[in-house]
């Protein structure tokens, strides 16, 4: 719940309520912003939306963005009395710790100094370290998750390359958005999924082409291409030559029945 305000300031009360909701829990489902911020009017001068954006940046694992927002907030924190700033920093600390708790992976948290901070600079320095620590932890966690998902996709390609693989089907199987998975795959591998699949199929076909007993159209079918002509086009686009030219280069007898 946000603070009572004139109608023209309703947006401020709404922002305060969004900030307070982070402290809600099954045991305490109603949280009043005024209860967690105190009654000092100076606290309400801090733009809640900016602090909300700071926490959001930490929770998406973006320390650079979070620090940029924090630099702007530091100017506003300068208006607070030392005691109120220390209380406000503790409030932010709770939200930052919640960002780590949401990862559900254990690990070292971010602890505030055991003694009361001696200066404004110490409070801000501690907050800045906490922001970087938490955002870095979230980023590392997300990177591990992304790597796990992409490695699963690559593993399926290596095992099922000869089947009709579609990224949309894999995304559905893994419970992720197809567009998101497509973007992640290109970021991690440097190429789109379709190109990675084509390259792997051509790579596997090069091994099969060394066997003179296999016709080229049979090799195409073995690696997932029902149309031998389409396979040859992709082979040429990938390797700079046709399958027949490749066989000639490695000394495999010509295939009279392509």
Coordinates of N, CA and C in Angstrom, one line a residue:
X1 N 0.8 -1.2 0.0 CA 0.0 0.0 0.0 C 0.9 1.2 0.0
X2 N 0.6 2.2 -0.9 CA 1.3 3.4 -0.9 C 0.8 4.4 0.1
X3 N 1.4 5.6 0.2 CA 1.0 6.6 1.2 C -0.2 7.4 0.6
X4 N -1.1 7.9 1.5 CA -2.2 8.8 1.0 C -1.6 10.0 0.4
X5 N -2.0 10.4 -0.8 CA -1.5 11.5 -1.5 C -2.7 12.2 -2.2
X6 N -2.5 13.5 -2.6 CA -3.5 14.1 -3.4 C -3.7 13.4 -4.7
X7 N -4.9 13.5 -5.3 CA -5.2 12.8 -6.5 C -4.1 13.0 -7.6
X8 N -3.6 14.3 -7.7 CA -2.6 14.6 -8.8 C -1.3 13.8 -8.6
X9 N -1.1 13.3 -7.4 CA 0.1 12.5 -7.1 C -0.1 11.0 -7.0
X10 N -1.2 10.6 -7.5 CA -1.6 9.1 -7.4 C -0.5 8.2 -7.9
X11 N 0.2 8.7 -9.0 CA 1.3 7.9 -9.5 C 2.4 7.6 -8.5
X12 N 2.7 8.6 -7.6 CA 3.7 8.4 -6.6 C 3.3 7.3 -5.6
X13 N 2.0 7.3 -5.2 CA 1.5 6.3 -4.3 C 1.6 4.9 -4.9
X14 N 1.3 4.9 -6.2 CA 1.3 3.6 -6.9 C 2.7 3.1 -7.0
X15 N 3.7 3.9 -7.3 CA 5.1 3.5 -7.3 C 5.5 3.0 -5.9
X16 N 5.1 3.7 -4.8 CA 5.4 3.2 -3.5 C 4.8 1.9 -3.2
X17 N 3.6 1.6 -3.7 CA 3.0 0.3 -3.4 C 3.8 -0.8 -4.1
X18 N 4.3 -0.5 -5.4 CA 5.1 -1.5 -6.1 C 6.3 -1.8 -5.3
X19 N 6.9 -0.8 -4.7 CA 8.2 -1.0 -4.0 C 7.9 -1.9 -2.7
X20 N 6.8 -1.5 -2.0 CA 6.4 -2.2 -0.8 C 6.1 -3.7 -1.0
X21 N 5.6 -4.0 -2.2 CA 5.2 -5.4 -2.5 C 6.3 -6.4 -2.4
X22 N 7.6 -5.9 -2.5 CA 8.7 -6.8 -2.4 C 8.8 -7.4 -1.0
X23 N 8.2 -6.7 0.0 CA 8.3 -7.2 1.3 C 7.1 -8.1 1.7
X24 N 6.2 -8.2 0.8 CA 5.0 -9.0 1.1 C 5.4 -10.5 1.2
X25 N 4.7 -11.3 1.9 CA 4.9 -12.7 2.1 C 3.6 -13.4 2.5
X26 N 3.6 -14.7 2.5 CA 2.4 -15.4 3.0 C 2.0 -15.0 4.4
X27 N 3.0 -14.7 5.2 CA 2.7 -14.3 6.6 C 2.3 -12.8 6.7
X28 N 2.9 -12.0 5.9 CA 2.6 -10.6 5.9 C 2.2 -10.1 4.5
X29 N 0.9 -10.3 4.2 CA 0.5 -10.0 2.8 C 0.2 -8.6 2.5
X30 N 0.0 -7.8 3.6 CA -0.2 -6.4 3.4 C 1.0 -5.6 4.0
X31 N 1.6 -4.8 3.1 CA 2.8 -4.0 3.6 C 2.5 -2.5 3.2
X32 N 2.6 -1.6 4.2 CA 2.4 -0.2 3.9 C 3.8 0.4 3.7
X33 N 3.9 1.2 2.6 CA 5.2 1.8 2.4 C 5.6 2.7 3.5
X34 N 4.7 3.4 4.1 CA 5.0 4.3 5.2 C 5.7 3.6 6.4
X35 N 5.2 2.3 6.6 CA 5.8 1.5 7.7 C 7.2 1.1 7.5
X36 N 7.6 1.0 6.2 CA 9.0 0.5 5.9 C 9.9 1.7 5.6
X37 N 9.3 2.9 5.4 CA 10.1 4.0 5.1 C 10.2 5.0 6.3
X38 N 9.4 4.9 7.3 CA 9.3 5.8 8.4 C 8.4 7.0 8.0
X39 N 8.4 8.0 8.8 CA 7.5 9.1 8.6 C 8.3 10.4 8.1
X40 N 9.6 10.3 7.9 CA 10.4 11.4 7.4 C 9.9 11.7 6.0
X41 N 9.4 12.9 5.8 CA 8.9 13.3 4.4 C 10.1 13.3 3.4
X42 N 11.3 13.5 3.9 CA 12.5 13.5 3.0 C 12.6 12.2 2.2
X43 N 12.2 11.1 2.9 CA 12.4 9.8 2.2 C 11.5 9.7 1.0
X44 N 10.3 10.3 1.1 CA 9.4 10.3 0.0 C 9.8 11.1 -1.2
X45 N 10.9 11.9 -1.0 CA 11.4 12.6 -2.2 C 12.1 11.8 -3.1
X46 N 12.6 10.6 -2.7 CA 13.4 9.7 -3.5 C 12.4 9.1 -4.5
X47 N 12.7 9.2 -5.8 CA 11.8 8.6 -6.8 C 11.8 7.1 -6.7
X48 N 10.7 6.6 -6.2 CA 10.5 5.1 -6.0 C 10.7 4.4 -7.3
X49 N 10.3 5.0 -8.4 CA 10.4 4.3 -9.7 C 11.9 4.0 -10.0
X50 N 12.8 4.9 -9.6 CA 14.2 4.7 -9.9 C 14.7 3.6 -9.1
X51 N 14.3 3.5 -7.8 CA 14.8 2.4 -7.0 C 14.2 1.1 -7.5
X52 N 13.0 1.1 -8.0 CA 12.3 -0.1 -8.5 C 13.1 -0.5 -9.8
X53 N 13.5 0.4 -10.6 CA 14.3 0.1 -11.8 C 15.7 -0.4 -11.4
X54 N 16.3 0.1 -10.3 CA 17.6 -0.5 -9.8 C 17.4 -1.9 -9.5
X55 N 16.4 -2.3 -8.7 CA 16.2 -3.6 -8.3 C 15.9 -4.5 -9.5
X56 N 15.2 -4.0 -10.4 CA 14.8 -4.8 -11.6 C 16.1 -5.1 -12.4
X57 N 17.0 -4.1 -12.5 CA 18.3 -4.3 -13.2 C 19.1 -5.4 -12.5
X58 N 19.1 -5.4 -11.2 CA 19.9 -6.4 -10.4 C 19.3 -7.8 -10.7
X59 N 18.0 -7.8 -10.7 CA 17.3 -9.1 -10.9 C 17.4 -9.7 -12.3
X60 N 17.7 -8.9 -13.2 CA 18.0 -9.4 -14.6 C 19.5 -9.6 -14.9
X61 N 20.3 -9.3 -13.8 CA 21.7 -9.6 -13.9 C 22.5 -8.6 -14.8
X62 N 22.1 -7.3 -14.6 CA 22.8 -6.2 -15.4 C 23.5 -5.2 -14.5
X63 N 24.7 -5.5 -14.0 CA 25.4 -4.6 -13.1 C 25.7 -3.3 -13.7
X64 N 25.9 -3.2 -15.0 CA 26.2 -1.9 -15.6 C 25.0 -1.0 -15.5
X65 N 23.9 -1.5 -15.9 CA 22.7 -0.7 -15.8 C 22.3 -0.3 -14.4
X66 N 22.4 -1.2 -13.5 CA 22.1 -1.0 -12.1 C 23.0 0.1 -11.5
X67 N 24.3 0.1 -11.8 CA 25.2 1.1 -11.3 C 24.9 2.4 -11.9
X68 N 24.5 2.5 -13.2 CA 24.2 3.8 -13.8 C 23.0 4.4 -13.1
X69 N 22.0 3.6 -12.7 CA 20.8 4.1 -12.0 C 21.3 4.5 -10.6
X70 N 22.1 3.7 -10.0 CA 22.6 4.0 -8.6 C 23.4 5.4 -8.6
X71 N 24.1 5.7 -9.6 CA 24.8 6.9 -9.6 C 23.9 8.1 -9.6
X72 N 22.7 8.0 -10.3 CA 21.7 9.0 -10.2 C 21.1 9.1 -8.8
X73 N 20.8 8.0 -8.2 CA 20.2 7.9 -6.9 C 21.1 8.5 -5.9
X74 N 22.4 8.4 -6.0 CA 23.3 8.9 -5.0 C 23.1 10.4 -4.8
X75 N 22.8 11.1 -5.9 CA 22.6 12.5 -5.8 C 21.4 12.8 -4.9
X76 N 20.4 12.0 -4.9 CA 19.2 12.2 -4.1 C 19.4 11.7 -2.7
X77 N 20.2 10.7 -2.5 CA 20.5 10.2 -1.2 C 21.2 11.2 -0.4
X78 N 21.9 12.1 -1.1 CA 22.6 13.2 -0.4 C 21.7 14.1 0.4
X79 N 20.4 14.1 0.1 CA 19.5 15.0 0.8 C 19.1 14.4 2.2
X80 N 19.3 13.1 2.3 CA 18.9 12.4 3.5 C 19.8 12.6 4.7
X81 N 19.2 12.6 5.9 CA 20.1 12.6 7.1 C 20.8 11.2 7.2
X82 N 21.9 11.2 7.9 CA 22.7 9.9 7.9 C 21.9 8.8 8.4
X83 N 21.1 9.0 9.5 CA 20.3 7.9 10.1 C 19.3 7.4 9.1
X84 N 18.6 8.3 8.4 CA 17.6 7.9 7.5 C 18.2 7.1 6.3
X85 N 19.4 7.6 5.9 CA 20.0 6.9 4.8 C 20.4 5.5 5.1
X86 N 20.9 5.4 6.4 CA 21.3 4.0 6.8 C 20.1 3.1 6.8
X87 N 18.9 3.6 7.3 CA 17.7 2.8 7.3 C 17.3 2.5 5.9
X88 N 17.4 3.4 5.0 CA 17.0 3.2 3.6 C 17.9 2.2 3.0
X89 N 19.2 2.2 3.3 CA 20.1 1.3 2.7 C 19.8 -0.1 3.2
X90 N 19.4 -0.3 4.4 CA 19.0 -1.6 4.9 C 17.8 -2.1 4.2
X91 N 16.8 -1.2 3.9 CA 15.7 -1.6 3.1 C 16.1 -2.1 1.7
X92 N 17.0 -1.4 1.0 CA 17.5 -1.9 -0.3 C 18.2 -3.2 -0.1
X93 N 18.9 -3.3 1.0 CA 19.7 -4.6 1.2 C 18.7 -5.8 1.2
X94 N 17.6 -5.6 1.8 CA 16.6 -6.7 1.9 C 16.2 -7.1 0.5
X95 N 15.9 -6.1 -0.4 CA 15.5 -6.4 -1.7 C 16.6 -7.1 -2.5
X96 N 17.8 -6.6 -2.3 CA 18.9 -7.2 -3.0 C 19.1 -8.7 -2.6
X97 N 19.0 -8.9 -1.3 CA 19.1 -10.3 -0.8 C 18.0 -11.2 -1.4
X98 N 16.8 -10.6 -1.5 CA 15.7 -11.4 -2.1 C 16.0 -11.8 -3.6
X99 N 16.8 -10.9 -4.3 CA 17.2 -11.2 -5.6 C 18.0 -12.5 -5.7
X100 N 18.9 -12.7 -4.6 CA 19.7 -13.9 -4.6 C 18.9 -15.1 -4.1
X101 N 18.0 -14.8 -3.1 CA 17.2 -15.9 -2.6 C 16.3 -16.5 -3.7
X102 N 15.9 -15.7 -4.7 CA 15.1 -16.2 -5.8 C 15.8 -17.2 -6.7
X103 N 17.2 -17.1 -6.6 CA 17.9 -18.1 -7.5 C 17.9 -19.5 -6.9
X104 N 17.6 -19.6 -5.6 CA 17.5 -21.0 -5.0 C 18.7 -21.8 -5.3
X105 N 19.9 -21.3 -5.1 CA 21.1 -22.1 -5.4 C 22.1 -22.0 -4.3
X106 N 21.8 -21.4 -3.2 CA 22.7 -21.3 -2.1 C 23.8 -20.3 -2.4
X107 N 25.0 -20.5 -1.9 CA 26.1 -19.6 -2.2 C 26.2 -18.5 -1.2
X108 N 27.2 -17.7 -1.3 CA 27.5 -16.6 -0.4 C 26.6 -15.4 -0.7
X109 N 26.0 -14.9 0.3 CA 25.2 -13.7 0.2 C 26.0 -12.4 0.3
X110 N 25.3 -11.3 0.5 CA 26.0 -10.1 0.7 C 25.6 -9.6 2.1
X111 N 26.6 -9.4 2.9 CA 26.3 -9.0 4.3 C 26.7 -7.6 4.5
X112 N 25.8 -6.9 5.3 CA 26.1 -5.5 5.7 C 27.2 -5.5 6.8
X113 N 27.9 -4.4 7.0 CA 28.9 -4.3 8.1 C 28.2 -4.6 9.4
X114 N 28.9 -5.3 10.3 CA 28.4 -5.6 11.6 C 28.1 -4.3 12.5
X115 N 29.0 -3.3 12.3 CA 28.8 -2.1 13.1 C 28.1 -1.1 12.3
X116 N 27.5 -0.1 12.9 CA 26.8 1.0 12.2 C 27.7 1.7 11.4
X117 N 27.3 2.1 10.2 CA 28.2 2.8 9.3 C 28.6 4.2 9.8
X118 N 29.8 4.6 9.7 CA 30.3 5.8 10.3 C 30.1 7.0 9.4
X119 N 29.9 6.8 8.1 CA 29.7 8.0 7.3 C 28.8 7.6 6.1
X120 N 28.3 8.7 5.5 CA 27.5 8.6 4.3 C 28.3 7.8 3.2
X121 N 29.6 8.2 3.0 CA 30.4 7.5 2.0 C 30.5 6.0 2.2
X122 N 30.6 5.6 3.5 CA 30.6 4.2 3.8 C 29.3 3.5 3.4
X123 N 28.2 4.1 3.7 CA 26.9 3.5 3.4 C 26.8 3.3 1.9
X124 N 27.1 4.4 1.1 CA 27.0 4.3 -0.3 C 28.0 3.3 -1.0
X125 N 29.2 3.3 -0.4 CA 30.2 2.3 -0.9 C 29.7 0.9 -0.6
X126 N 29.1 0.6 0.5 CA 28.6 -0.7 0.8 C 27.5 -1.1 -0.1
X127 N 26.6 -0.1 -0.3 CA 25.4 -0.4 -1.2 C 25.9 -0.7 -2.6
X128 N 26.9 0.1 -3.1 CA 27.4 -0.2 -4.4 C 28.0 -1.5 -4.6
X129 N 28.8 -2.0 -3.6 CA 29.4 -3.3 -3.6 C 28.3 -4.4 -3.6
X130 N 27.2 -4.2 -2.8 CA 26.1 -5.1 -2.8 C 25.4 -5.2 -4.1
X131 N 25.2 -4.1 -4.8 CA 24.5 -4.1 -6.1 C 25.3 -4.9 -7.1
X132 N 26.6 -4.6 -7.1 CA 27.5 -5.3 -8.1 C 27.5 -6.8 -7.7
X133 N 27.7 -7.2 -6.5 CA 27.7 -8.6 -6.0 C 26.5 -9.3 -6.5
X134 N 25.3 -8.7 -6.1 CA 24.1 -9.4 -6.4 C 23.8 -9.5 -7.9
X135 N 24.0 -8.4 -8.7 CA 23.8 -8.5 -10.1 C 24.7 -9.4 -10.8
X136 N 26.0 -9.5 -10.4 CA 26.9 -10.5 -10.9 C 26.5 -11.9 -10.7
X137 N 26.0 -12.2 -9.5 CA 25.5 -13.5 -9.1 C 24.4 -13.9 -10.0
X138 N 23.4 -13.0 -10.2 CA 22.3 -13.2 -11.0 C 22.7 -13.5 -12.5
X139 N 23.6 -12.7 -13.0 CA 24.1 -12.8 -14.3 C 24.8 -14.2 -14.5
X140 N 25.6 -14.6 -13.5 CA 26.3 -15.9 -13.6 C 25.3 -17.0 -13.6
X141 N 24.3 -16.9 -12.8 CA 23.2 -17.9 -12.7 C 22.5 -18.0 -14.0
X142 N 22.1 -16.9 -14.6 CA 21.4 -16.9 -15.9 C 22.3 -17.5 -17.0
X143 N 23.6 -17.1 -17.0 CA 24.5 -17.7 -18.0 C 24.6 -19.2 -17.9
X144 N 24.6 -19.7 -16.7 CA 24.6 -21.2 -16.5 C 23.4 -21.8 -17.1
X145 N 22.2 -21.1 -16.8 CA 20.9 -21.6 -17.3 C 20.9 -21.6 -18.8
X146 N 21.4 -20.5 -19.4 CA 21.4 -20.4 -20.9 C 22.3 -21.4 -21.5
X147 N 23.5 -21.6 -20.9 CA 24.4 -22.6 -21.4 C 23.8 -24.0 -21.3
X148 N 23.1 -24.3 -20.3 CA 22.5 -25.6 -20.1 C 21.5 -25.8 -21.2
X149 N 20.6 -24.8 -21.5 CA 19.6 -25.0 -22.5 C 20.2 -25.1 -23.9
X150 N 21.2 -24.3 -24.2 CA 21.8 -24.4 -25.5 C 22.6 -25.7 -25.7
X151 N 23.2 -26.2 -24.7 CA 23.9 -27.5 -24.8 C 22.9 -28.6 -25.0
X152 N 21.7 -28.5 -24.4 CA 20.7 -29.5 -24.6 C 20.3 -29.5 -26.1
X153 N 20.1 -28.3 -26.7 CA 19.7 -28.2 -28.1 C 20.8 -28.8 -29.0
X154 N 22.1 -28.4 -28.7 CA 23.2 -28.9 -29.5 C 23.2 -30.5 -29.4
X155 N 23.0 -31.0 -28.2 CA 23.1 -32.4 -28.0 C 22.0 -33.1 -28.8
X156 N 20.8 -32.5 -28.9 CA 19.7 -33.1 -29.6 C 20.1 -33.1 -31.1
X157 N 20.7 -32.0 -31.6 CA 21.1 -31.9 -33.0 C 22.1 -33.0 -33.3
X158 N 23.0 -33.2 -32.5 CA 24.1 -34.2 -32.7 C 23.5 -35.6 -32.7
X159 N 22.4 -35.8 -31.9 CA 21.8 -37.2 -31.9 C 20.7 -37.4 -32.9
X160 N 20.0 -36.4 -33.2 CA 18.8 -36.5 -34.1 C 18.9 -35.7 -35.4
X161 N 20.1 -35.4 -35.8 CA 20.3 -34.5 -37.0 C 19.6 -35.0 -38.2
X162 N 19.4 -36.3 -38.4 CA 18.8 -36.9 -39.5 C 17.2 -36.9 -39.5
X163 N 16.7 -36.4 -38.4 CA 15.2 -36.2 -38.4 C 14.8 -34.8 -38.7
X164 N 13.5 -34.6 -38.8 CA 12.9 -33.3 -39.1 C 12.9 -32.4 -37.9
X165 N 14.1 -31.8 -37.6 CA 14.2 -31.0 -36.4 C 13.8 -29.6 -36.6
X166 N 13.0 -29.0 -35.7 CA 12.6 -27.6 -35.8 C 12.8 -27.0 -34.5
X167 N 13.3 -25.8 -34.5 CA 13.6 -25.1 -33.2 C 12.3 -24.8 -32.4
X168 N 11.2 -24.6 -33.1 CA 10.0 -24.4 -32.4 C 9.6 -25.6 -31.6
X169 N 9.8 -26.8 -32.1 CA 9.4 -28.0 -31.4 C 10.4 -28.2 -30.2
X170 N 11.6 -27.9 -30.4 CA 12.6 -28.0 -29.3 C 12.3 -27.0 -28.2
X171 N 11.9 -25.8 -28.5 CA 11.5 -24.8 -27.6 C 10.3 -25.2 -26.7
X172 N 9.3 -25.8 -27.4 CA 8.1 -26.3 -26.7 C 8.5 -27.4 -25.8
X173 N 9.4 -28.3 -26.2 CA 9.9 -29.4 -25.3 C 10.6 -28.9 -24.1
X174 N 11.3 -27.8 -24.2 CA 12.1 -27.2 -23.1 C 11.3 -26.2 -22.3
X175 N 10.1 -25.8 -22.8 CA 9.3 -24.9 -22.0 C 9.8 -23.4 -22.1
X176 N 10.4 -23.1 -23.3 CA 10.9 -21.7 -23.5 C 10.3 -21.1 -24.7
X177 N 10.3 -19.8 -24.8 CA 9.7 -19.1 -26.0 C 10.6 -19.4 -27.2
X178 N 10.0 -19.7 -28.3 CA 10.8 -20.0 -29.5 C 11.7 -18.8 -30.0
X179 N 11.1 -17.6 -30.0 CA 11.9 -16.5 -30.4 C 13.1 -16.2 -29.4
X180 N 12.8 -16.4 -28.1 CA 13.9 -16.3 -27.1 C 15.0 -17.3 -27.3
X181 N 14.6 -18.6 -27.6 CA 15.5 -19.6 -27.8 C 16.3 -19.4 -29.0
X182 N 15.7 -18.9 -30.1 CA 16.4 -18.6 -31.3 C 17.5 -17.5 -31.1
X183 N 17.1 -16.5 -30.3 CA 18.1 -15.4 -30.0 C 19.2 -15.9 -29.2
X184 N 18.9 -16.7 -28.2 CA 20.0 -17.3 -27.3 C 20.9 -18.2 -28.1
X185 N 20.3 -19.0 -29.0 CA 21.2 -19.9 -29.8 C 22.2 -19.2 -30.6
X186 N 21.7 -18.1 -31.3 CA 22.6 -17.4 -32.2 C 23.7 -16.6 -31.3
X187 N 23.3 -16.1 -30.2 CA 24.2 -15.5 -29.3 C 25.3 -16.4 -28.8
X188 N 24.9 -17.6 -28.5 CA 25.9 -18.6 -28.0 C 26.7 -19.3 -29.0
X189 N 26.2 -19.5 -30.2 CA 26.9 -20.3 -31.2 C 27.4 -19.4 -32.4
X190 N 26.9 -18.2 -32.5 CA 27.3 -17.3 -33.6 C 26.5 -17.5 -34.9
X191 N 25.7 -18.5 -35.0 CA 24.9 -18.8 -36.2 C 23.5 -19.1 -35.8
X192 N 22.5 -18.9 -36.7 CA 21.1 -19.3 -36.5 C 21.0 -20.9 -36.4
X193 N 20.0 -21.3 -35.7 CA 19.8 -22.8 -35.5 C 19.8 -23.5 -36.8
X194 N 19.1 -23.0 -37.8 CA 18.9 -23.7 -39.1 C 20.3 -23.9 -39.8
X195 N 21.2 -22.8 -39.7 CA 22.5 -22.9 -40.3 C 23.4 -23.9 -39.5
X196 N 23.2 -23.9 -38.2 CA 24.0 -24.9 -37.4 C 23.6 -26.3 -37.7
X197 N 22.3 -26.5 -37.9 CA 21.8 -27.9 -38.2 C 22.4 -28.3 -39.6
X198 N 22.3 -27.4 -40.6 CA 22.8 -27.7 -41.9 C 24.3 -28.0 -41.9
X199 N 25.0 -27.2 -41.2 CA 26.5 -27.4 -41.2 C 26.8 -28.8 -40.6
X200 N 26.1 -29.1 -39.5 CA 26.3 -30.4 -38.9 C 26.0 -31.6 -39.8
X201 N 24.8 -31.5 -40.5 CA 24.4 -32.5 -41.4 C 25.5 -32.7 -42.5
X202 N 26.0 -31.6 -43.1 CA 27.0 -31.6 -44.1 C 28.3 -32.3 -43.6
X203 N 28.6 -31.9 -42.4 CA 29.8 -32.5 -41.8 C 29.7 -34.0 -41.6
X204 N 28.5 -34.4 -41.2 CA 28.3 -35.9 -41.1 C 28.3 -36.6 -42.4
X205 N 27.7 -35.9 -43.4 CA 27.6 -36.5 -44.8 C 29.0 -36.6 -45.4
X206 N 30.0 -35.8 -45.0 CA 31.3 -35.9 -45.6 C 32.0 -37.2 -45.2
X207 N 31.6 -37.7 -44.0 CA 32.1 -39.0 -43.5 C 31.5 -40.1 -44.4
X208 N 30.2 -40.0 -44.6 CA 29.5 -41.0 -45.3 C 29.9 -41.0 -46.8
X209 N 30.2 -39.9 -47.4 CA 30.7 -39.8 -48.8 C 32.0 -40.6 -49.0
X210 N 32.7 -40.9 -48.0 CA 33.9 -41.7 -48.2 C 33.6 -43.1 -48.5
X211 N 32.4 -43.6 -48.3 CA 32.0 -44.9 -48.5 C 31.5 -45.0 -50.0
X212 N 32.3 -45.7 -50.9 CA 31.9 -45.7 -52.3 C 30.6 -46.5 -52.6
X213 N 30.2 -47.3 -51.6 CA 29.0 -48.1 -51.8 C 27.7 -47.3 -51.6
X214 N 27.8 -46.2 -51.1 CA 26.6 -45.3 -50.9 C 26.4 -44.4 -52.0
X215 N 25.2 -44.3 -52.6 CA 24.9 -43.3 -53.6 C 24.8 -42.0 -52.9
X216 N 24.9 -40.9 -53.7 CA 24.9 -39.6 -53.1 C 23.5 -39.3 -52.6
X217 N 22.4 -39.8 -53.3 CA 21.1 -39.5 -52.7 C 20.8 -40.3 -51.5
X218 N 21.5 -41.5 -51.3 CA 21.4 -42.2 -50.1 C 22.1 -41.5 -48.9
X219 N 23.2 -40.9 -49.2 CA 23.9 -40.1 -48.2 C 23.0 -39.0 -47.8
X220 N 22.4 -38.3 -48.7 CA 21.4 -37.2 -48.4 C 20.3 -37.7 -47.5
X221 N 19.8 -38.8 -47.7 CA 18.7 -39.3 -46.9 C 19.2 -39.7 -45.5
X222 N 20.4 -40.2 -45.4 CA 21.0 -40.6 -44.2 C 21.1 -39.4 -43.2
X223 N 21.4 -38.2 -43.8 CA 21.6 -37.0 -42.9 C 20.4 -36.1 -42.8
X224 N 19.2 -36.6 -43.4 CA 18.0 -35.8 -43.2 C 17.5 -35.1 -44.3
X225 N 18.0 -35.3 -45.5 CA 17.5 -34.6 -46.7 C 16.8 -35.6 -47.7
X226 N 15.5 -35.4 -47.8 CA 14.8 -36.3 -48.7 C 15.1 -36.0 -50.2
X227 N 15.4 -34.8 -50.5 CA 15.7 -34.3 -51.8 C 17.2 -34.2 -52.1
X228 N 17.7 -35.1 -52.9 CA 19.2 -35.1 -53.2 C 19.7 -33.8 -53.8
X229 N 18.8 -33.2 -54.6 CA 19.3 -32.0 -55.3 C 19.4 -30.8 -54.2
X230 N 18.4 -30.8 -53.3 CA 18.5 -29.8 -52.3 C 19.7 -30.0 -51.4
X231 N 20.0 -31.3 -51.1 CA 21.2 -31.6 -50.3 C 22.5 -31.1 -51.1
X232 N 22.6 -31.3 -52.4 CA 23.7 -30.9 -53.1 C 23.9 -29.4 -53.1
X233 N 22.8 -28.7 -53.2 CA 22.8 -27.2 -53.1 C 23.4 -26.7 -51.8
X234 N 22.9 -27.3 -50.7 CA 23.4 -26.9 -49.4 C 24.8 -27.3 -49.2
X235 N 25.2 -28.5 -49.7 CA 26.6 -28.9 -49.6 C 27.5 -27.9 -50.3
X236 N 27.1 -27.5 -51.5 CA 27.9 -26.5 -52.2 C 28.0 -25.2 -51.5
X237 N 26.9 -24.8 -51.0 CA 26.8 -23.5 -50.3 C 27.7 -23.5 -49.0
X238 N 27.8 -24.7 -48.4 CA 28.6 -24.8 -47.2 C 30.0 -25.1 -47.4
X239 N 30.3 -26.0 -48.4 CA 31.7 -26.4 -48.6 C 32.4 -25.9 -49.9
X240 N 31.6 -25.2 -50.7 CA 32.2 -24.6 -51.9 C 32.3 -25.6 -53.0
X241 N 31.7 -26.7 -53.0 CA 31.8 -27.7 -54.0 C 30.6 -28.7 -53.9
X242 N 30.3 -29.4 -54.9 CA 29.2 -30.4 -54.9 C 29.7 -31.7 -54.2
X243 N 28.8 -32.5 -53.8 CA 29.2 -33.8 -53.2 C 30.0 -34.6 -54.1
X244 N 29.7 -34.6 -55.4 CA 30.5 -35.4 -56.4 C 31.9 -34.8 -56.5
X245 N 32.0 -33.5 -56.5 CA 33.3 -32.9 -56.6 C 34.1 -33.2 -55.4
X246 N 33.4 -33.3 -54.2 CA 34.1 -33.6 -53.0 C 34.6 -35.1 -53.1
X247 N 33.8 -36.0 -53.6 CA 34.3 -37.4 -53.7 C 35.5 -37.5 -54.7
X248 N 35.4 -36.7 -55.8 CA 36.5 -36.7 -56.7 C 37.8 -36.2 -56.0
X249 N 37.7 -35.2 -55.2 CA 38.8 -34.6 -54.5 C 39.5 -35.6 -53.5
X250 N 38.7 -36.4 -52.8 CA 39.2 -37.4 -51.9 C 39.5 -38.7 -52.5
X251 N 39.2 -38.9 -53.8 CA 39.6 -40.1 -54.4 C 38.6 -41.2 -54.3
X252 N 37.3 -40.9 -54.1 CA 36.3 -41.9 -54.1 C 35.8 -42.2 -55.5
X253 N 35.7 -43.4 -56.0 CA 35.2 -43.7 -57.4 C 33.9 -43.0 -57.7
X254 N 33.8 -42.5 -58.9 CA 32.6 -41.8 -59.3 C 31.3 -42.6 -59.2
X255 N 30.2 -42.0 -58.8 CA 29.0 -42.7 -58.6 C 28.1 -42.6 -59.9
X256 N 28.0 -43.7 -60.6 CA 27.3 -43.6 -61.9 C 25.8 -43.4 -61.7
X257 N 25.2 -43.7 -60.5 CA 23.8 -43.6 -60.3 C 23.6 -42.6 -59.1
X258 N 23.6 -41.3 -59.4 CA 23.5 -40.3 -58.4 C 22.1 -40.4 -57.7

